[in-house]
Coordinates of C-alpha atoms and ligand atoms in Angstrom, one line a residue:
X1 CA -77.3 -18.6 19.2
X2 CA -76.0 -15.3 18.2
X3 CA -75.6 -14.2 21.5
X4 CA -74.6 -16.6 22.7
X5 CA -71.7 -16.7 20.1
X6 CA -71.0 -13.3 21.0
X7 CA -70.8 -13.9 24.6
X8 CA -68.4 -17.0 24.4
X9 CA -66.2 -15.2 21.6
X10 CA -65.6 -12.1 24.4
X11 CA -65.3 -14.4 27.2
X12 CA -62.2 -16.1 25.4
X13 CA -60.7 -13.2 23.9
X14 CA -60.9 -11.7 27.9
X15 CA -59.2 -14.6 29.1
X16 CA -56.5 -15.1 26.2
X17 CA -56.0 -11.5 27.0
X18 CA -55.4 -12.6 30.8
X19 CA -53.6 -15.7 30.4
X20 CA -50.0 -15.6 32.2
X21 CA -48.3 -18.3 30.6
X22 CA -48.6 -21.6 28.3
X23 CA -49.7 -23.8 30.8
X24 CA -53.0 -21.8 31.1
X25 CA -53.1 -20.9 27.4
X26 CA -53.6 -24.3 27.1
X27 CA -56.6 -24.9 29.4
X28 CA -58.4 -22.0 27.6
X29 CA -57.6 -23.4 24.5
X30 CA -59.4 -26.7 25.3
X31 CA -62.6 -25.2 27.1
X32 CA -63.0 -23.6 24.0
X33 CA -62.2 -26.3 21.1
X34 CA -61.2 -29.4 23.2
X35 CA -63.8 -32.3 22.6
X36 CA -66.0 -31.1 25.3
X37 CA -65.3 -27.6 24.7
X38 CA -67.7 -24.5 24.5
X39 CA -67.0 -23.7 20.4
X40 CA -66.9 -27.2 19.5
X41 CA -70.2 -27.6 21.0
X42 CA -71.6 -24.8 19.2
X43 CA -70.3 -25.9 15.9
X44 CA -72.0 -29.2 16.5
X45 CA -75.1 -27.9 17.6
X46 CA -75.1 -26.2 13.6
X47 CA -76.8 -29.0 12.1
X48 CA -80.1 -28.6 14.3
X49 CA -80.3 -25.0 13.5
X50 CA -83.7 -24.4 11.3
X51 CA -82.2 -24.4 7.8
X52 CA -83.0 -20.5 6.9
X53 CA -80.9 -19.7 10.0
X54 CA -77.9 -22.2 9.3
X55 CA -75.8 -20.0 6.5
X56 CA -75.8 -16.7 8.7
X57 CA -74.9 -18.2 11.9
X58 CA -72.7 -21.1 10.6
X59 CA -70.6 -17.8 8.9
X60 CA -70.6 -16.2 12.3
X61 CA -69.3 -19.2 14.1
X62 CA -66.7 -19.8 11.4
X63 CA -66.0 -16.2 12.1
X64 CA -65.6 -16.6 15.7
X65 CA -63.6 -19.2 15.7
X66 CA -61.3 -17.8 13.1
X67 CA -60.6 -15.1 15.4
X68 CA -59.9 -17.1 18.6
X69 CA -57.8 -19.0 16.9
X70 CA -55.7 -16.8 15.9
X71 CA -55.8 -14.8 19.2
X72 CA -54.8 -17.4 20.9
X73 CA -51.6 -18.1 18.0
X74 CA -50.6 -15.0 18.5
X75 CA -50.6 -14.9 22.3
X76 CA -48.9 -18.5 22.4
X77 CA -45.9 -17.0 20.4
X78 CA -45.5 -14.1 22.5
X79 CA -45.6 -16.4 25.9
X80 CA -43.2 -18.8 23.8
X81 CA -40.9 -15.9 23.4
X82 CA -41.2 -15.0 27.0
X83 CA -40.8 -18.1 28.4
X84 CA -37.2 -18.3 26.1
X85 CA -36.2 -15.0 27.3
X86 CA -36.8 -15.5 31.0
X87 CA -34.8 -18.6 30.3
X88 CA -32.1 -17.1 29.0
X89 CA -31.8 -14.3 31.1
X90 CA -31.8 -17.4 33.8
X91 CA -28.6 -18.9 32.4
X92 CA -27.2 -15.5 31.8
X93 CA -26.3 -16.5 27.9
X94 CA -26.7 -13.4 25.3
X95 CA -26.7 -15.1 22.2
X96 CA -26.6 -11.8 20.7
X97 CA -22.9 -11.6 21.9
X98 CA -20.3 -12.4 19.1
X99 CA -19.1 -16.1 19.2
X100 CA -15.8 -17.2 20.4
X101 CA -13.3 -17.1 17.2
X102 CA -11.3 -20.1 16.3
X103 CA -7.7 -19.9 15.8
X104 CA -6.4 -19.9 12.6
X105 CA -3.2 -22.4 12.5
X106 CA 0.3 -21.6 11.7
X107 CA 2.9 -23.0 9.5
X108 CA 6.0 -24.1 11.0
X109 CA 9.1 -22.2 10.1
X110 CA 10.9 -25.2 8.5
X111 CA 7.9 -26.1 6.7
X112 CA 7.6 -22.3 4.9
X113 CA 11.5 -22.9 4.5
X114 CA 11.4 -26.6 2.9
X115 CA 8.7 -25.2 0.8
X116 CA 10.7 -22.3 -0.7
X117 CA 13.7 -24.5 -1.4
X118 CA 11.8 -26.7 -3.2
X119 CA 10.0 -24.4 -5.4
X120 CA 13.7 -22.8 -6.5
X121 CA 14.8 -26.8 -7.8
X122 CA 11.3 -27.2 -9.2
X123 CA 11.8 -23.9 -11.0
X124 CA 15.1 -25.2 -12.3
X125 CA 12.9 -28.2 -13.5
X126 CA 13.9 -30.8 -10.2
X127 CA 11.3 -33.2 -8.8
X128 CA 10.6 -34.0 -5.2
X129 CA 11.4 -37.4 -3.9
X130 CA 10.9 -39.1 -0.7
X131 CA 12.4 -42.1 1.5
X132 CA 11.2 -43.4 4.9
X133 CA 12.7 -42.3 8.3
X134 CA 13.6 -45.8 9.2
X135 CA 16.1 -47.0 7.1
X136 CA 18.0 -50.2 6.1
X137 CA 21.7 -49.9 6.8
X138 CA 22.7 -50.7 3.0
X139 CA 20.5 -47.8 1.8
X140 CA 21.7 -45.3 4.9
X141 CA 25.4 -46.8 4.8
X142 CA 26.3 -49.6 2.7
X143 CA 25.2 -48.1 -1.1
X144 CA 27.1 -45.0 0.0
X145 CA 30.2 -46.5 0.5
X146 CA 30.3 -45.9 4.0
X147 CA 31.6 -49.6 5.5
X148 CA 31.6 -50.9 8.8
X149 CA 34.1 -49.2 10.8
X150 CA 33.5 -45.9 9.4
X151 CA 33.3 -43.5 12.2
X152 CA 29.6 -42.6 10.9
X153 CA 28.1 -46.1 11.9
X154 CA 29.3 -45.2 15.4
X155 CA 26.6 -46.0 17.7
X156 CA 27.3 -42.7 19.5
X157 CA 26.2 -41.1 16.3
X158 CA 23.5 -43.0 14.8
X159 CA 20.5 -44.5 16.4
X160 CA 20.1 -48.4 15.6
X161 CA 16.2 -49.6 15.7
X162 CA 14.9 -53.2 16.1
X163 CA 15.9 -55.3 12.9
X164 CA 19.0 -53.9 12.3
X165 CA 17.7 -50.6 10.4
X166 CA 18.3 -47.2 11.2
X167 CA 16.7 -43.8 11.7
X168 CA 18.4 -42.1 8.6
X169 CA 21.2 -40.2 9.5
X170 CA 21.1 -38.1 6.5
X171 CA 18.7 -38.0 3.3
X172 CA 21.7 -39.2 1.1
X173 CA 19.7 -43.0 1.0
X174 CA 17.0 -41.0 -1.0
X175 CA 19.5 -41.0 -4.0
X176 CA 20.2 -44.5 -3.7
X177 CA 16.2 -45.8 -3.7
X178 CA 15.8 -43.0 -6.5
X179 CA 18.3 -44.5 -8.7
X180 CA 17.3 -47.9 -7.5
X181 CA 14.3 -47.1 -9.4
X182 CA 14.7 -44.6 -12.3
X183 CA 16.9 -44.2 -15.2
X184 CA 18.9 -40.7 -16.2
X185 CA 18.2 -38.0 -16.6
X186 CA 17.6 -37.3 -13.4
X187 CA 16.8 -34.2 -11.3
X188 CA 15.5 -34.6 -7.7
X189 CA 15.5 -32.9 -4.6
X190 CA 14.5 -34.6 -1.8
X191 CA 13.4 -33.1 1.8
X192 CA 13.3 -34.9 4.9
X193 CA 13.7 -35.4 8.5
X194 CA 17.1 -37.0 10.0
X195 CA 18.4 -38.3 13.0
X196 CA 21.7 -38.2 14.9
X197 CA 22.2 -39.2 18.5
X198 CA 23.0 -35.4 19.3
X199 CA 22.5 -33.6 22.4
X200 CA 19.6 -30.7 21.7
X201 CA 21.7 -27.4 22.1
X202 CA 22.1 -24.3 20.4
X203 CA 23.6 -26.1 16.7
X204 CA 22.3 -29.6 17.6
X205 CA 19.4 -31.6 17.9
X206 CA 18.7 -35.2 17.5
X207 CA 16.1 -34.7 15.0
X208 CA 16.4 -32.2 12.1
X209 CA 16.0 -31.4 8.2
X210 CA 17.7 -31.6 5.6
X211 CA 17.4 -31.1 1.4
X212 CA 19.0 -33.7 -0.8
X213 CA 19.8 -32.9 -4.0
X214 CA 20.8 -35.3 -7.1
X215 CA 21.2 -34.4 -10.6
X216 CA 22.4 -37.7 -13.0
X217 CA 22.9 -37.4 -17.0
X218 CA 25.7 -37.9 -19.8
X219 CA 28.6 -35.4 -19.5
X220 CA 27.4 -33.8 -16.1
X221 CA 30.4 -32.2 -14.4
X222 CA 31.4 -30.0 -11.4
X223 CA 30.7 -26.9 -13.0
X224 CA 27.6 -28.1 -13.3
X225 CA 27.4 -28.4 -9.5
X226 CA 28.6 -25.0 -8.7
X227 CA 26.4 -23.6 -11.6
X228 CA 23.2 -25.1 -9.9
X229 CA 24.2 -24.4 -6.2
X230 CA 25.0 -20.8 -7.5
X231 CA 21.7 -20.0 -9.0
X232 CA 19.9 -21.4 -6.1
X233 CA 21.9 -18.9 -3.6
X234 CA 21.0 -16.0 -5.8
X235 CA 17.0 -17.5 -5.5
X236 CA 17.3 -17.5 -2.2
X237 CA 19.3 -14.6 -0.6
X238 CA 19.6 -12.4 -3.8
X239 CA 21.3 -11.7 -6.7
X240 CA 24.6 -10.5 -4.8
X241 CA 25.0 -13.7 -3.1
X242 CA 28.6 -15.6 -4.3
X243 CA 29.1 -19.2 -3.4
X244 CA 32.6 -20.8 -2.5
X245 CA 33.9 -24.2 -2.5
X246 CA 36.2 -25.8 -0.5
X247 CA 37.5 -29.4 -0.8
X248 CA 35.9 -31.7 1.6
X249 CA 35.5 -35.5 1.9
X250 CA 32.3 -37.8 1.4
X251 CA 32.3 -41.4 0.7
X252 CA 29.7 -41.4 -1.7
X253 CA 31.1 -38.2 -3.9
X254 CA 34.6 -38.0 -5.3
X255 CA 35.6 -35.0 -5.7
X256 CA 33.7 -33.7 -2.4
X257 CA 33.2 -30.2 -1.4
X258 CA 31.6 -28.1 0.8
X259 CA 29.5 -25.1 -0.2
X260 CA 29.7 -21.5 1.3
X261 CA 27.7 -18.8 0.5
X262 CA 28.3 -15.0 1.1
X263 CA 27.2 -14.1 4.6
X264 CA 23.3 -12.5 3.2
X265 CA 23.2 -10.7 6.5
X266 CA 26.7 -8.4 6.5
X267 CA 27.2 -9.4 2.6
X268 CA 30.8 -10.2 3.5
X269 CA 31.8 -7.9 5.6
X270 CA 32.0 -10.3 9.2
X271 CA 29.0 -10.0 11.3
X272 CA 27.5 -11.6 14.0
X273 CA 25.4 -14.1 12.0
X274 CA 28.7 -15.4 10.2
X275 CA 30.6 -14.9 13.4
X276 CA 33.0 -12.7 11.4
X277 CA 33.4 -15.2 8.8
X278 CA 32.0 -12.9 6.2
X279 CA 30.9 -16.7 4.9
X280 CA 28.2 -19.4 6.1
X281 CA 28.3 -22.9 5.5
X282 CA 25.7 -24.2 3.4
X283 CA 25.8 -27.7 2.1
X284 CA 28.0 -30.9 1.5
X285 CA 28.3 -31.6 -2.0
X286 CA 30.2 -33.3 -4.6
X287 CA 30.1 -35.8 -7.6
X288 CA 28.4 -39.0 -7.3
X289 CA 31.0 -41.7 -6.5
X290 CA 31.2 -44.2 -9.5
X291 CA 30.7 -47.0 -7.5
X292 CA 27.3 -45.5 -6.3
X293 CA 26.3 -44.8 -9.8
X294 CA 27.1 -49.0 -10.5
X295 CA 25.6 -49.9 -7.4
X296 CA 22.4 -49.0 -8.8
X297 CA 22.6 -50.3 -12.2
X298 CA 23.9 -46.8 -14.1
X299 CA 26.7 -47.4 -16.0
X300 CA 29.6 -44.9 -14.6
X301 CA 31.3 -44.6 -18.2
X302 CA 27.9 -43.3 -19.6
X303 CA 26.6 -41.1 -16.5
X304 CA 27.9 -38.9 -14.2
X305 CA 26.1 -36.5 -11.5
X306 CA 26.7 -34.5 -8.8
X307 CA 24.7 -34.2 -5.0
X308 CA 24.4 -32.5 -2.3
X309 CA 22.9 -32.2 1.3
X310 CA 22.1 -29.0 2.9
X311 CA 20.4 -28.8 6.2
X312 CA 17.0 -26.6 6.6
X313 CA 16.7 -26.0 9.8
X314 CA 19.5 -23.5 9.9
X315 CA 18.2 -21.5 6.6
X316 CA 15.1 -21.2 8.5
X317 CA 17.0 -19.9 11.9
X318 CA 19.1 -17.3 9.5
X319 CA 15.6 -16.4 7.5
X320 CA 13.7 -15.9 11.1
X321 CA 16.4 -14.4 13.4
X322 CA 15.5 -17.7 15.6
X323 CA 18.4 -17.9 18.0
X324 CA 18.0 -21.2 19.2
X325 CA 17.7 -24.7 17.5
X326 CA 15.1 -25.8 20.5
X327 CA 12.9 -23.3 19.5
X328 CA 12.1 -25.0 15.9
X329 CA 11.2 -28.4 18.2
X330 CA 9.3 -27.4 21.0
X331 CA 6.3 -26.3 19.5
X332 CA 5.3 -23.7 22.0
X333 CA 2.4 -21.9 20.4
X334 CA 3.5 -18.5 21.0
X335 CA 6.4 -19.3 19.5
X336 CA 4.8 -20.5 16.3
X337 CA 2.1 -18.2 16.3
X338 CA 4.5 -15.5 14.9
X339 CA 4.7 -17.4 11.2
Ligands
LIG1 N1 24.8 -36.6 3.3 C1 26.0 -35.4 3.5 C2 25.4 -34.8 5.3 O1 25.0 -35.7 5.8 C3 25.5 -34.4 3.1 C4 25.8 -34.6 1.4 C5 24.9 -35.2 0.3 C6 27.1 -34.4 0.8 C7 25.3 -35.2 -0.8 C8 27.5 -35.1 -0.3 C9 26.6 -35.3 -1.4 O2 26.5 -34.3 5.6

């Protein structure tokens, strides 16, 4: 029995060493440990041994079995690894190569500048408000004293959509929506897209962005408006920036003005960016028209307010030296990746 065990051990050990693949290794395992395997037969025959031989032979048989099983397991691991290596070589796949790097997203320059502008006003106590891109005629025009016949209502300038609605031509309707639902004191800025039926060129686009501002409280006057926009100008372009207010006309403010900032690039001497003017036009503004306040249920005898609206795209263009408005709307990755 002993000899038989030793012979089996030697034979299977040699066969395992010689096995060239996983399939032949499995054949060897079945020949040894399968139902009709040689080791299985020996282990089963244990019971027939004389009682005094059983412990010795039993222990030996267990050792042989454990040794062969371990050898099988080792060889199996080796052959699987070899099979995997071969498969990888065949597929030409090198898993040790570094992975493909995922490109990081970039924030759009208009989004960066919008956030910057909002942060400045938030620092002055303003809250952010929003309104819909598709507006009612009432909110976009009527409530702002822009009555029928006003040139701004011309179909050449305004995108009309079904149901008599319009794509808002400015962010001023957000003033109305906010005042309809809130009582003074009010201090908000409202960033957003606006739409006008313009052809795309270096300085015009059918869609662009504005930041609207509105402040309503008791005793608000033009000095507050000048102060707010001057503080804003300095926060945006630095302490040396000056502001200039020129009389203008808007239907929904009285008096109305346009505000210029001294050129951030040349400091007012005149350069290519300010077209030799020394000043850059920044916003339309004025004191909220009493009729506009009244229409929203705010008593103009008690309250007054100022409003302003500025173009965001142009600030982004100036900030980053972007030569053509088109670049802000084309979503060309090569351009956007620079931000
Ligand atoms: N809504 C005006 C425009 O689009 C700008 C503006 C806003 C003017 C608020 C005065 C007050 O040009």
